[in-house]
XYZ file of N, CA and C in Angstrom:
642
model
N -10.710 -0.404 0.773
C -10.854 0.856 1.495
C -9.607 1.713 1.300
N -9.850 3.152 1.224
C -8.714 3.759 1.557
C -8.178 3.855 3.021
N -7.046 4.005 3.561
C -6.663 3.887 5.100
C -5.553 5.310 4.649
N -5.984 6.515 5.658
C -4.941 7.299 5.609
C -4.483 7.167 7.299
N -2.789 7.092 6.972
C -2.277 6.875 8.362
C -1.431 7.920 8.724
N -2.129 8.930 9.861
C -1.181 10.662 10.126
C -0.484 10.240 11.180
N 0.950 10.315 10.349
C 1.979 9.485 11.524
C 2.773 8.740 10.302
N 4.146 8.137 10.448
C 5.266 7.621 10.020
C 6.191 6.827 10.739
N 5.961 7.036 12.055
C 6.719 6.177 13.074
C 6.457 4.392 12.807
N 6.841 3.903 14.013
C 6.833 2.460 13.921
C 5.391 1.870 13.753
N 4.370 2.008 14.469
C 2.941 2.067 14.466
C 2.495 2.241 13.592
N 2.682 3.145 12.638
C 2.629 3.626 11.463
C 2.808 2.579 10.322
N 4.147 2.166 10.383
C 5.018 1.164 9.646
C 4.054 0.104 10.030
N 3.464 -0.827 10.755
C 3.032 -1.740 11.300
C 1.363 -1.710 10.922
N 1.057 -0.732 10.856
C -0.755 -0.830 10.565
C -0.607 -0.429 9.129
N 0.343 0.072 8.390
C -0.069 0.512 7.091
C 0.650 -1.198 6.235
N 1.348 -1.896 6.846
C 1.976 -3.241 6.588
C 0.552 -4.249 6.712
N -0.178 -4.312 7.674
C -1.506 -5.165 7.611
C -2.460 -4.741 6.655
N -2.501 -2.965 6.461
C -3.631 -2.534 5.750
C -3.589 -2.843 3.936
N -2.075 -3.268 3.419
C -1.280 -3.188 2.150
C -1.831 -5.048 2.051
N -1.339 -5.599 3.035
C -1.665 -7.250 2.873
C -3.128 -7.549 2.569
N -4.140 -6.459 3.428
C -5.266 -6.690 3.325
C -6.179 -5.933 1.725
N -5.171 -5.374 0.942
C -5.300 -5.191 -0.180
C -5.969 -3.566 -0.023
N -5.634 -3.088 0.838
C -6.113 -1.269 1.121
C -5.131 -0.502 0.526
N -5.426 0.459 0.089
C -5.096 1.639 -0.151
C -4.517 2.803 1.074
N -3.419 2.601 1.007
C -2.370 3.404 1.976
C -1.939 4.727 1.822
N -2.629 5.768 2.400
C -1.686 7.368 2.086
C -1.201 7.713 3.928
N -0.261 7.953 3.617
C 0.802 8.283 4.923
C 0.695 9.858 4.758
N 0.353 10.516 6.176
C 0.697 12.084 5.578
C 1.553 12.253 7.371
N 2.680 12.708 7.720
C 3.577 12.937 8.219
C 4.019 14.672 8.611
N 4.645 15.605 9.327
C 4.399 16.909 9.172
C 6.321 16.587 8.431
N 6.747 16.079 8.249
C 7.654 15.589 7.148
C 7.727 14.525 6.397
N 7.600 15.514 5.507
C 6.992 14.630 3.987
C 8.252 13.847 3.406
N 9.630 14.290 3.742
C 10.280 13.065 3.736
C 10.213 11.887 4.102
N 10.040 11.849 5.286
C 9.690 10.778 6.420
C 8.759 9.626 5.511
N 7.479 10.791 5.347
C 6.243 9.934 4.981
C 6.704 9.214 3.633
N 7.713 10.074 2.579
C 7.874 9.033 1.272
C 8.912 7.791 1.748
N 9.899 8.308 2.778
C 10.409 7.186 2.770
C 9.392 6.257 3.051
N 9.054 6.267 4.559
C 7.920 5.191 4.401
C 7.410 4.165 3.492
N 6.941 5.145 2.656
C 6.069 4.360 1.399
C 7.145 3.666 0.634
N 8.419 4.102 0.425
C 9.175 3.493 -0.161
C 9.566 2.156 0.467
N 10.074 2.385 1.215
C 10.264 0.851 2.362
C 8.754 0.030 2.127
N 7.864 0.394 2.701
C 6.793 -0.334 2.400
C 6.087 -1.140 0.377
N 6.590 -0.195 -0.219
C 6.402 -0.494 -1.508
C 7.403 -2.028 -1.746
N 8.234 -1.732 -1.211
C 9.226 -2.961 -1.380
C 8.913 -4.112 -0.384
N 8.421 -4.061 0.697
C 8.024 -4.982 1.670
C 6.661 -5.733 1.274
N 5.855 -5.120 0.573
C 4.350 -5.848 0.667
C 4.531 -5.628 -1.244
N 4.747 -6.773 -2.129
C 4.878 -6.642 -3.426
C 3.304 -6.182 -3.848
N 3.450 -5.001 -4.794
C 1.885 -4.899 -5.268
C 1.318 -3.478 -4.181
N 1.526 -3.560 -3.264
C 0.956 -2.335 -2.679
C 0.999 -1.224 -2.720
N -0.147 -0.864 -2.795
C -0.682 0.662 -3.351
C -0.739 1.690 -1.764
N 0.723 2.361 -1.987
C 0.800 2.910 -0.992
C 1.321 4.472 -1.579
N 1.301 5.779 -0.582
C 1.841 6.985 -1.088
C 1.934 8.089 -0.428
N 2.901 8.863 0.190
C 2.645 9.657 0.975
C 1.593 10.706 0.272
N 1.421 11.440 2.092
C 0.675 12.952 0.869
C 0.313 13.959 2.290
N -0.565 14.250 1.877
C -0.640 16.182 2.509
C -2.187 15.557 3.516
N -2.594 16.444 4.241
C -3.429 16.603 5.154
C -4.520 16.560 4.636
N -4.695 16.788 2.942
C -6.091 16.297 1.948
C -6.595 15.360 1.880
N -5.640 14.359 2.339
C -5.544 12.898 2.387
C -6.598 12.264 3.201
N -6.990 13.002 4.199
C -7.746 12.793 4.710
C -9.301 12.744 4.572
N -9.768 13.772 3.058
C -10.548 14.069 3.007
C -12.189 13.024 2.211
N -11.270 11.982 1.712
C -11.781 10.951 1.023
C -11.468 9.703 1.673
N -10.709 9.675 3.067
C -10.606 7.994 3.605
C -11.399 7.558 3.800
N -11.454 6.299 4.056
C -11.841 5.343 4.206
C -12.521 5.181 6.239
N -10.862 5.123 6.511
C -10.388 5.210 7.748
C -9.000 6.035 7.822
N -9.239 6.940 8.924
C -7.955 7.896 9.295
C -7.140 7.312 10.474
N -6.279 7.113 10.380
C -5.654 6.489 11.567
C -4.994 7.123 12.406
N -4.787 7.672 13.554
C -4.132 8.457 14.433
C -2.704 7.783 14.716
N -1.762 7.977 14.063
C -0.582 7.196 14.770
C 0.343 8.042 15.057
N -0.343 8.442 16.628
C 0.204 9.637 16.770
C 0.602 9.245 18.528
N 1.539 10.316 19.303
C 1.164 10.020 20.708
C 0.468 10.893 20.996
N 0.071 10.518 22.180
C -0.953 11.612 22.767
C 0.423 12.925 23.402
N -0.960 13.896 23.710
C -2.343 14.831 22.894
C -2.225 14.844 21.511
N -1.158 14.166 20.728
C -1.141 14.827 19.227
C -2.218 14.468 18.392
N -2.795 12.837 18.677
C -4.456 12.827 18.276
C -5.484 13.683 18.417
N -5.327 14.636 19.391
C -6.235 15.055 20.057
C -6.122 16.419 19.077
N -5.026 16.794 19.056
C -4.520 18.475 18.059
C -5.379 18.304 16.576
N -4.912 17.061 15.892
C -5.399 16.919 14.777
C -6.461 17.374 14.236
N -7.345 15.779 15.397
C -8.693 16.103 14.635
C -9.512 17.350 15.248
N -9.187 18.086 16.217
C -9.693 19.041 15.998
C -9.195 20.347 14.991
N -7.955 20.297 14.443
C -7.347 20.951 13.163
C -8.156 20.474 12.327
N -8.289 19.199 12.107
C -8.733 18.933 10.798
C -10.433 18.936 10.344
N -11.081 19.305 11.517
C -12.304 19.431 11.924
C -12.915 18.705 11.017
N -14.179 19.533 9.675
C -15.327 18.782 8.949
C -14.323 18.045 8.044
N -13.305 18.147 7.843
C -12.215 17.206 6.717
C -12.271 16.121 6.730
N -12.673 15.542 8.555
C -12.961 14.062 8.555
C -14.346 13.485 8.450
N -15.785 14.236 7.989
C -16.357 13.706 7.816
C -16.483 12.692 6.918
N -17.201 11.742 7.162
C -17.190 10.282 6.383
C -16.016 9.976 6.274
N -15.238 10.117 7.123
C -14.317 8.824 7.742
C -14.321 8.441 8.974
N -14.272 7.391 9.336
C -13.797 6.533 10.809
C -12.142 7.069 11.049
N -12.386 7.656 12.408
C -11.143 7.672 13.236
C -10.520 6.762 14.361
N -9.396 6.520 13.738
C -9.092 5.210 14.802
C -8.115 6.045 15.478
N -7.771 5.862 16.689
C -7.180 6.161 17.883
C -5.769 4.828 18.358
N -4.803 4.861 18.132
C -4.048 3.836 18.860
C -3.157 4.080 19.529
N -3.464 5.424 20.088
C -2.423 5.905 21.418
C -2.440 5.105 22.596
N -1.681 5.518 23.541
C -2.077 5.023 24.878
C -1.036 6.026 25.604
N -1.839 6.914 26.687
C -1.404 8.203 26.876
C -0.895 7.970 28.334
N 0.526 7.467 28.233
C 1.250 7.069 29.685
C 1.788 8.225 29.713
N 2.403 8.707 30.960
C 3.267 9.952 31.163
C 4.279 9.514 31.009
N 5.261 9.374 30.074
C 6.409 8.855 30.043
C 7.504 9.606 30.960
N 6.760 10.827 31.655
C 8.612 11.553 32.437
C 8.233 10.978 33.672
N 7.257 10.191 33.999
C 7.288 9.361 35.122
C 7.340 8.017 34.924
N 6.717 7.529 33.839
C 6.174 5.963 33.602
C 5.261 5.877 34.722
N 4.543 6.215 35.264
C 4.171 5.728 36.531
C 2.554 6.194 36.728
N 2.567 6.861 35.695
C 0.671 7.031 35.500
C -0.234 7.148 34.020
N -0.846 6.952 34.072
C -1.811 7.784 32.896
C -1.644 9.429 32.587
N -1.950 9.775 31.470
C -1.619 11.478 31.116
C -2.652 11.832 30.929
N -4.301 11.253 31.210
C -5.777 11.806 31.243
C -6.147 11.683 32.447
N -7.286 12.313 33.015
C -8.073 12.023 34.236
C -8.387 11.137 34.446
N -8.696 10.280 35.663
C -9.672 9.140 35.715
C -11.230 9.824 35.346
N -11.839 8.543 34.715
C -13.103 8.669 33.799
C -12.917 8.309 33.257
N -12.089 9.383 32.541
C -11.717 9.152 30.787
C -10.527 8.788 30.442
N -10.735 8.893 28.982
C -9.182 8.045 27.994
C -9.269 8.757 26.833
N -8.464 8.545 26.722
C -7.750 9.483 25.448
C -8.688 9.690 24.022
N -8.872 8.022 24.186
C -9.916 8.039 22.842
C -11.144 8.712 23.271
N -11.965 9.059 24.152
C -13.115 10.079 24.403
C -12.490 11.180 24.124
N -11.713 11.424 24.832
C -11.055 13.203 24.188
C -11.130 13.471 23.098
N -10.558 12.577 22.726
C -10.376 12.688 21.411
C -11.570 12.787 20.558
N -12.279 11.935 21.173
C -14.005 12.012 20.089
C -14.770 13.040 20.306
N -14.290 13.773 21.761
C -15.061 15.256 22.234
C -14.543 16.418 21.259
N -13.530 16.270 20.974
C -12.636 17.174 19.965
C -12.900 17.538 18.053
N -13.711 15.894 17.767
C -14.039 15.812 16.676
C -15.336 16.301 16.089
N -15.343 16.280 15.015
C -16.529 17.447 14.446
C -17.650 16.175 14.199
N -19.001 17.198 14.988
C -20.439 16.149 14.788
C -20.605 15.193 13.501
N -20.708 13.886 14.080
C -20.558 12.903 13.217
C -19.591 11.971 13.076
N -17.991 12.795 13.390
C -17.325 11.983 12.977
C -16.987 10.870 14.015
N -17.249 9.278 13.867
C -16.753 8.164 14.559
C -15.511 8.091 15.016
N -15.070 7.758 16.590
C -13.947 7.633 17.258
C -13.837 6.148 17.310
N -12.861 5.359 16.970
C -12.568 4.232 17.514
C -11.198 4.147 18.130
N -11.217 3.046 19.194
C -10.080 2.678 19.986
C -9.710 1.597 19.681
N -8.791 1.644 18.858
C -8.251 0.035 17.975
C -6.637 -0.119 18.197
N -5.840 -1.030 18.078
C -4.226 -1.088 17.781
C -3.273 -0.893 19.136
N -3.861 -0.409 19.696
C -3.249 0.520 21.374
C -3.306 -0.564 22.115
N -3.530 -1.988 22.205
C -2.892 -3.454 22.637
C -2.352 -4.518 22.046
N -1.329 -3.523 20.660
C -0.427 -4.844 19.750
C 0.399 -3.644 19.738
N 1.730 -4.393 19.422
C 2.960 -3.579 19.561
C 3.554 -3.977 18.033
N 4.556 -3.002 17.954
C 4.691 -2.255 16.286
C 5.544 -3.765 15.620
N 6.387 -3.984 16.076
C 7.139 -4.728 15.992
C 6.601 -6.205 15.076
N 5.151 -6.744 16.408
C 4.759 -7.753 16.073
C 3.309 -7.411 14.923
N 3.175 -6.225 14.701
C 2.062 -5.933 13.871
C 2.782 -6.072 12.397
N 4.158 -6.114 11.929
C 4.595 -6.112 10.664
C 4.385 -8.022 10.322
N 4.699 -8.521 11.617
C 4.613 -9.695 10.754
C 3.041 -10.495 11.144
N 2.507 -9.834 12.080
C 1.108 -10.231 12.076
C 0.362 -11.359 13.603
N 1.646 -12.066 13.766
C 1.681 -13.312 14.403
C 2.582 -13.240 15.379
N 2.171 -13.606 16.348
C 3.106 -14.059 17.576
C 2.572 -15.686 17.976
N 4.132 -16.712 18.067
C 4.203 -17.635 18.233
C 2.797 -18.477 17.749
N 2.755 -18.075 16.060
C 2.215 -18.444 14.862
C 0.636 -18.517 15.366
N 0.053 -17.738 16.257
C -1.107 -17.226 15.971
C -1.355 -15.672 15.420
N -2.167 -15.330 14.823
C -2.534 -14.140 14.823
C -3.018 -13.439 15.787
N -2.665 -11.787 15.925
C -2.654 -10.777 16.595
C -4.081 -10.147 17.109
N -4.620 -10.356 18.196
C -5.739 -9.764 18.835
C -5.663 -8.085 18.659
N -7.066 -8.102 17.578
C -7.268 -6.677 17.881
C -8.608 -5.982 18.733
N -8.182 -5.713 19.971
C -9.169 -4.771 20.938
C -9.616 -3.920 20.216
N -11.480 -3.365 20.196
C -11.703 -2.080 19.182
C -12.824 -2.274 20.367
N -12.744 -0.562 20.187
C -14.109 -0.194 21.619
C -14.617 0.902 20.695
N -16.000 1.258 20.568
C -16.067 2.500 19.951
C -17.901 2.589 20.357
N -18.458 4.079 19.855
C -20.306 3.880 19.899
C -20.737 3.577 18.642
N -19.703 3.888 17.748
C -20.614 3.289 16.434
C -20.537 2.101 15.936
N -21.904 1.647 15.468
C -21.389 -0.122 15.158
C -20.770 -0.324 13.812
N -21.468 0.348 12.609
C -20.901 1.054 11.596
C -18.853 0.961 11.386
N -18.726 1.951 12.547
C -17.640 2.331 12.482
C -16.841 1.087 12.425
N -17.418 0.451 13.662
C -16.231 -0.805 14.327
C -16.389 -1.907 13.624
N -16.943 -2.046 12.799
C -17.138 -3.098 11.769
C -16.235 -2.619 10.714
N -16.190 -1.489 9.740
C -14.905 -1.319 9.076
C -13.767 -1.416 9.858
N -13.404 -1.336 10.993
C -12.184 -1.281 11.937
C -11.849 -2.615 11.787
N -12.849 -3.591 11.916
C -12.550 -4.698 12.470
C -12.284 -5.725 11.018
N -12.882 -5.223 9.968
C -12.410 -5.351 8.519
C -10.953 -5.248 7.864
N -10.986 -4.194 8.316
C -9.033 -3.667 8.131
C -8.452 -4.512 8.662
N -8.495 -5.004 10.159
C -7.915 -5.884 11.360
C -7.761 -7.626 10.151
N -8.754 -7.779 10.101
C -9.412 -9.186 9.794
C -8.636 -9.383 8.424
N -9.207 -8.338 7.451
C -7.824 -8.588 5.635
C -6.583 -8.313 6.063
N -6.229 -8.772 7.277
C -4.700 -7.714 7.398
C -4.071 -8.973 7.733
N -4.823 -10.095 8.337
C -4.387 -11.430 9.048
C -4.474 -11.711 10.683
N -5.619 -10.469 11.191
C -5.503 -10.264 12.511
C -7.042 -10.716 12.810
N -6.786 -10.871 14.613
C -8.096 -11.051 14.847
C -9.006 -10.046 15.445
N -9.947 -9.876 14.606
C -10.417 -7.980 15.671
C -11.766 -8.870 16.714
N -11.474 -7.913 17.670
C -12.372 -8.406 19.006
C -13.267 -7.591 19.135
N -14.745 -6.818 19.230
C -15.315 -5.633 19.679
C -15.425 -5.919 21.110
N -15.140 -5.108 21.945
C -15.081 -5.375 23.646
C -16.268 -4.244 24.050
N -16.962 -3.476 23.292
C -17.857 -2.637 23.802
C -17.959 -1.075 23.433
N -18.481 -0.516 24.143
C -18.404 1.049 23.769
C -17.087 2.088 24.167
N -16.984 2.895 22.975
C -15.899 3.800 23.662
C -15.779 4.159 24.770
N -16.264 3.991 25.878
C -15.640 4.439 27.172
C -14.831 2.921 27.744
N -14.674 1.795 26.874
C -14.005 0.871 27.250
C -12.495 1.293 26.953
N -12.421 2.283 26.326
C -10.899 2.822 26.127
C -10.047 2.452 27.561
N -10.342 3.128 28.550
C -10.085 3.654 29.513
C -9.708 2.344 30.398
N -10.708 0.723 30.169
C -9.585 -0.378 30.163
C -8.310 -0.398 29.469
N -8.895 -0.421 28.024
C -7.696 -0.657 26.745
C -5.860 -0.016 27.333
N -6.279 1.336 27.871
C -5.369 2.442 27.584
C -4.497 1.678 28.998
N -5.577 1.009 30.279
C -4.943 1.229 31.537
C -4.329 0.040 31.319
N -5.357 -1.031 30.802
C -4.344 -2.377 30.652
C -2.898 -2.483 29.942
N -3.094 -1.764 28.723
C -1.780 -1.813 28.132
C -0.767 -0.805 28.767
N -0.695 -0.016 29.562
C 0.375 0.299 30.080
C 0.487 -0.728 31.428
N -0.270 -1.437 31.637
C 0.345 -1.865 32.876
C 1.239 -3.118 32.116
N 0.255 -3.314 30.851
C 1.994 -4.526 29.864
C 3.037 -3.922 29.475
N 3.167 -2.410 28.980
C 4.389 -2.169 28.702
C 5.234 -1.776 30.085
N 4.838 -1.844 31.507
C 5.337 -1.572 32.255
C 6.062 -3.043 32.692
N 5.384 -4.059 31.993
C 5.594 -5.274 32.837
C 6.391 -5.585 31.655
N 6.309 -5.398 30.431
C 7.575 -5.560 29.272
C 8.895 -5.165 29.151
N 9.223 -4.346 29.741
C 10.099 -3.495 30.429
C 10.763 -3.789 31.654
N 10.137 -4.486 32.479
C 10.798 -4.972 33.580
C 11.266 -6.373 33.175
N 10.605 -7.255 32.038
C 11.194 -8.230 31.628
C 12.936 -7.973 30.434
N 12.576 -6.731 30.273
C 13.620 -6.747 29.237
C 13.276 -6.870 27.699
N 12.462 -6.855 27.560
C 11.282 -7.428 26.444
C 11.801 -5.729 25.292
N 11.402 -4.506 26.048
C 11.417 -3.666 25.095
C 9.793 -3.623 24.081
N 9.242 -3.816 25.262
C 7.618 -3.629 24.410
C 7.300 -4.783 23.597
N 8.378 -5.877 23.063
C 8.419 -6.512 21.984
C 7.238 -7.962 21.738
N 6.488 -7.904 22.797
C 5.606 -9.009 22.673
C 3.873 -8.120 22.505
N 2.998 -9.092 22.019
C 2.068 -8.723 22.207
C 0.938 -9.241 22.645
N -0.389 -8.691 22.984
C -1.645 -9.141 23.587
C -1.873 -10.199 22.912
N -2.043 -11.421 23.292
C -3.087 -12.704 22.718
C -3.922 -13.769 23.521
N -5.547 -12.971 23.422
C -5.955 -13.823 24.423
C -6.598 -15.028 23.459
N -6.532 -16.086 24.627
C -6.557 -17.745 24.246
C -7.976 -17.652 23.842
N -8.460 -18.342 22.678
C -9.885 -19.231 22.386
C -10.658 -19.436 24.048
């Protein structure tokens, strides 16, 4: 598959590192295109063989899967910028939209979650998934925490969709979970801030991640 990932940050670094192992095709597009080559450069050297490359917002127009590695609202800006560009691709979502000048709530209404917004925003057709937004960046480069592999949560309405999601997850060395329909975001989004709230009070620094037992 191709995987374009809009975003360069750590998240970024971490899903385009599983998507390279799982033998995908990586374009990084960044609103600095420095950023995005370094990226690829670091990554070219980390995963031997991988076909990785920054690029422009075109990038989008032939994925596979588009990946949002973005914070919120900036998922939300995109794909409605990028409107029919994403047809026939799957959009994955791996925000989780805490108010950070409080820490102390969610940054959507109750109802909803970010990933619905986000799919209200996108042009007819195109698939929203809620994937990545309960593994942290850190432990997504090497895949494994305390030598199991990494639970991946994916909520979405298309089955289609969440089956390539859960493909990417699976060649990457991870385990993808489907937990239900996109309005399960709105667990996804609440549970994982109540871990990075509880990661944080340990001292942790976000640095562990979700793994539920067999």
């Amino acid at each position: 598959m191709i995987v374009t990932i809009v975003g360069a940050g750590s998240m970024a670094r971490g899903i385009a590192t599983r998507a390279l192992i799982g033998g995908h095709g990586v374009r990084l597009v960044d609103h600095s295109h420095a950023k995005a080559a370094a990226l690829a450069g670091d990554l070219r050297e980390e995963v031997s063989g991988g076909e990785v490359q920054p690029s422009d917002a075109i990038a989008v127009e032939d994925a596979d899967i588009v990946v949002l590695a973005l914070p919120w609202p900036a998922g939300r800006e995109v794909v409605a910028e990028y409107g029919t560009a994403l047809a026939g691709s799957v959009v994955v979502d791996i925000c989780n939209p805490v108010d950070f000048a409080t820490f102390d709530a969610l940054a959507v209404p109750p109802g909803t979650s970010a990933a619905e917004e986000i799919a209200a925003e996108a042009a007819p057709g195109v698939p929203v998934v809620k994937a990545f937004n309960t593994t942290f960046a850190s432990t997504l480069r090497s895949g494994r925490v305390a030598g199991q592999p990494l639970d991946v949560l994916i909520a979405g309405d298309d089955e289609d969709a969440k089956r390539s999601v859960a493909e990417l997850a699976a060649t990457g060395g991870l385990r993808p979970l489907d937990v239900g329909p996109l309005r399960r975001a709105r667990e996804l989004e609440a549970f994982q801030f109540l871990h990075m709230a509880a990661q944080e009070r340990l001292g942790l620094n976000w640095s562990s991640a979700v793994k539920i037992l067999p």
